[in-house]
Amino acid sequence: MTQKHILSLLVSAALLCGLLAGCSNTNSDASHASSSASEPSSVSSESAPSSTAQADTSGLFNKDFDENSLFSVDGTAAAFEPSLGWGPGVSGCSLKSVQAAATLLVWADWANLSARTETAIEDAYTQWYDNLSDSEQEGFAEAWPMIKDDAAALLEDKDAMAGRLEDVGLDAKKLTFSEKDWNALEDVVDPLVPEAKGEY
């Protein structure tokens, strides 16, 4: 089984578990993720609030990718989808943030963003962002600092984040990503995200 296929199964399973988990900040023990990527386990008996954005990841990690293409980036909307529908102060935001950060980190690595032009990354991001509603844009601006913090923490020591990753159905030992690919994404996106209007 190829590494790309394994990553696809892991991320798909994790996002499915995150959607089933709801948005809870309780200290109850979450079920441990199954060691088999093909059998994701539910991490909470609570159903997701109707206001929670459900990520459509069907287009992520299952496309043929031309590593020699510098001028197009695939899977952007699916990669950023977990970054929507929540923000600081929302119940369960710490889990949603680590899920969004992990998804973007794995996608940046899969899409080999460090080998892409800044223009290609910017075009992919702005095409996604410009299609958001005003409230979604504002929500993303509020969530982005948390996502960046969790991405930095994952890059520094993902094993220390194992508990939070496990709560959204991810196994830290099976996640692969690189700082250079994340930096390529962050360096382009960061200046484009407007200052959040909400108060923390």
Coordinates of C-alpha atoms in Angstrom, one line a residue:
M1 CA 0.0 0.0 0.0
T2 CA 1.5 3.3 -1.0
Q3 CA 2.2 6.1 1.5
K4 CA -0.2 8.4 -0.3
H5 CA -3.0 5.8 0.0
I6 CA -2.3 5.2 3.7
L7 CA -2.4 9.0 4.3
S8 CA -5.7 9.1 2.4
L9 CA -7.2 6.5 4.6
L10 CA -5.9 8.1 7.8
V11 CA -7.1 11.6 7.0
S12 CA -10.4 10.4 5.7
A13 CA -11.0 8.3 8.8
A14 CA -9.9 11.2 11.1
L15 CA -12.2 13.7 9.5
L16 CA -15.1 11.2 9.6
C17 CA -14.4 10.6 13.3
G18 CA -14.2 14.4 13.9
L19 CA -17.6 14.9 12.3
L20 CA -19.1 12.1 14.4
A21 CA -17.5 13.4 17.6
G22 CA -19.4 16.6 17.8
C23 CA -17.9 19.6 19.5
S24 CA -17.5 18.8 23.1
N25 CA -15.0 20.1 25.7
T26 CA -15.9 17.5 28.3
N27 CA -13.1 15.6 30.1
S28 CA -14.7 12.3 29.4
D29 CA -12.4 9.6 28.0
A30 CA -12.6 9.5 24.3
S31 CA -12.5 6.1 22.6
H32 CA -9.1 5.3 21.2
A33 CA -8.8 5.3 17.4
S34 CA -8.6 1.9 15.8
S35 CA -5.2 0.7 14.7
S36 CA -6.7 -0.1 11.4
A37 CA -7.2 2.9 9.2
S38 CA -10.1 1.2 7.4
E39 CA -12.1 1.0 10.7
P40 CA -12.4 4.5 12.1
S41 CA -14.0 4.6 15.6
S42 CA -16.4 7.2 17.0
V43 CA -14.8 9.4 19.6
S44 CA -18.0 10.6 21.2
S45 CA -21.6 9.6 21.7
E46 CA -22.6 13.2 21.2
S47 CA -24.0 14.2 17.8
A48 CA -22.5 17.2 16.0
P49 CA -24.4 20.5 16.5
S50 CA -26.3 21.5 13.4
S51 CA -24.2 24.7 13.2
T52 CA -21.0 22.7 12.8
A53 CA -19.6 22.7 9.2
Q54 CA -19.2 19.2 7.9
A55 CA -16.1 18.8 5.8
D56 CA -16.4 17.2 2.4
T57 CA -13.1 15.5 2.0
S58 CA -14.1 13.4 -1.0
G59 CA -11.7 15.4 -3.2
L60 CA -8.7 15.3 -0.9
F61 CA -5.9 12.8 -1.3
N62 CA -7.5 10.7 -3.9
K63 CA -6.4 12.5 -7.0
D64 CA -3.5 11.7 -9.3
F65 CA -0.9 14.4 -8.6
D66 CA 1.6 15.6 -11.1
E67 CA 4.6 16.6 -8.9
N68 CA 6.2 18.4 -11.9
S69 CA 3.3 20.9 -12.1
L70 CA 4.4 24.2 -10.4
F71 CA 1.3 26.1 -11.5
S72 CA -1.7 24.3 -10.1
V73 CA -2.6 23.0 -6.7
D74 CA -5.3 20.4 -6.1
G75 CA -7.5 19.7 -3.1
T76 CA -7.6 23.2 -1.7
A77 CA -11.3 23.4 -0.8
A78 CA -11.2 20.0 0.9
A79 CA -8.0 20.8 2.8
F80 CA -9.4 24.1 4.2
E81 CA -13.0 22.8 4.9
P82 CA -12.2 21.7 8.5
S83 CA -11.1 25.3 9.2
L84 CA -14.7 26.6 8.8
G85 CA -17.7 26.7 11.0
W86 CA -16.0 27.3 14.4
G87 CA -13.8 29.9 16.1
P88 CA -12.2 30.8 19.5
G89 CA -14.7 30.3 22.3
V90 CA -16.8 27.7 20.4
S91 CA -17.2 24.5 22.4
G92 CA -14.7 21.9 21.2
C93 CA -12.6 24.5 19.3
S94 CA -9.3 23.1 20.5
L95 CA -10.1 19.8 18.8
K96 CA -11.4 21.4 15.7
S97 CA -8.2 23.5 15.5
V98 CA -5.9 20.5 15.8
Q99 CA -8.0 18.7 13.2
A100 CA -7.8 21.7 10.8
A101 CA -4.0 22.1 11.4
A102 CA -3.3 18.4 10.8
T103 CA -5.3 18.4 7.7
L104 CA -3.6 21.4 6.2
L105 CA -0.1 20.1 7.2
V106 CA -0.7 16.7 5.6
W107 CA -2.2 18.4 2.5
A108 CA 0.7 20.8 2.2
D109 CA 3.1 17.9 2.3
W110 CA 1.0 15.8 -0.2
A111 CA 0.7 18.8 -2.6
N112 CA 4.5 19.4 -2.2
L113 CA 3.8 23.1 -1.7
S114 CA 7.5 24.0 -1.1
A115 CA 8.1 23.1 -4.8
R116 CA 5.2 25.3 -6.0
T117 CA 5.3 28.9 -7.0
E118 CA 3.9 31.5 -4.5
T119 CA 1.5 32.5 -7.2
A120 CA 0.1 29.0 -7.6
I121 CA -0.4 28.7 -3.9
E122 CA -2.0 32.2 -3.7
D123 CA -4.3 31.5 -6.6
A124 CA -5.5 28.3 -5.1
Y125 CA -6.1 29.9 -1.7
T126 CA -7.8 33.1 -3.0
Q127 CA -10.1 31.1 -5.3
W128 CA -11.2 29.1 -2.3
Y129 CA -11.4 32.2 0.0
D130 CA -13.3 34.4 -2.5
N131 CA -16.1 31.8 -2.7
L132 CA -16.8 32.0 1.0
S133 CA -19.6 34.0 2.5
D134 CA -18.8 37.1 4.6
S135 CA -19.5 35.2 7.8
E136 CA -17.3 32.2 6.7
Q137 CA -14.4 34.6 5.8
E138 CA -14.7 36.3 9.2
G139 CA -14.9 32.9 10.9
F140 CA -11.8 31.7 9.1
A141 CA -9.9 34.9 10.1
E142 CA -10.8 34.2 13.8
A143 CA -9.8 30.5 13.6
W144 CA -6.5 31.0 11.6
P145 CA -4.3 32.0 14.6
M146 CA -5.4 28.9 16.5
I147 CA -4.7 26.7 13.5
K148 CA -1.2 28.3 13.0
D149 CA -0.4 27.7 16.7
D150 CA -1.5 24.0 16.5
A151 CA 0.5 23.5 13.2
A152 CA 3.6 24.9 14.9
A153 CA 3.0 22.6 17.9
L154 CA 2.6 19.6 15.7
L155 CA 5.7 20.4 13.8
E156 CA 7.7 20.9 17.0
D157 CA 6.5 17.7 18.7
K158 CA 3.6 15.8 17.3
D159 CA 3.9 13.1 19.9
A160 CA 3.2 15.7 22.6
M161 CA -0.1 16.4 20.7
A162 CA -0.9 12.7 20.5
G163 CA -3.8 12.9 22.9
R164 CA -5.6 15.7 21.0
L165 CA -4.9 14.0 17.7
E166 CA -6.3 10.7 19.0
D167 CA -9.5 12.5 20.1
V168 CA -10.1 13.4 16.4
G169 CA -9.1 9.9 15.2
L170 CA -5.6 10.5 14.2
D171 CA -2.5 8.5 15.1
A172 CA 0.5 10.9 15.6
K173 CA 2.9 8.1 14.6
K174 CA 1.3 7.7 11.2
L175 CA 1.1 11.4 10.3
T176 CA 3.8 12.7 8.0
F177 CA 4.3 16.4 7.1
S178 CA 7.2 18.8 6.7
E179 CA 8.0 22.2 8.0
K180 CA 9.1 23.5 4.5
D181 CA 5.7 22.6 3.0
W182 CA 3.8 24.2 5.8
N183 CA 6.0 27.3 5.6
A184 CA 5.2 27.6 1.9
L185 CA 1.5 27.7 2.8
E186 CA 1.7 29.9 5.8
D187 CA 3.9 32.5 4.2
V188 CA 1.4 33.0 1.4
V189 CA -1.8 32.7 3.5
D190 CA -0.8 34.7 6.6
P191 CA -0.6 38.1 4.9
L192 CA -3.9 37.5 3.1
V193 CA -6.0 36.7 6.2
P194 CA -7.6 39.9 7.4
E195 CA -7.4 40.8 11.1
A196 CA -10.2 39.1 13.0
K197 CA -13.0 41.4 14.0
G198 CA -14.2 39.3 16.8
E199 CA -12.9 39.6 20.4
Y200 CA -11.2 36.7 22.0

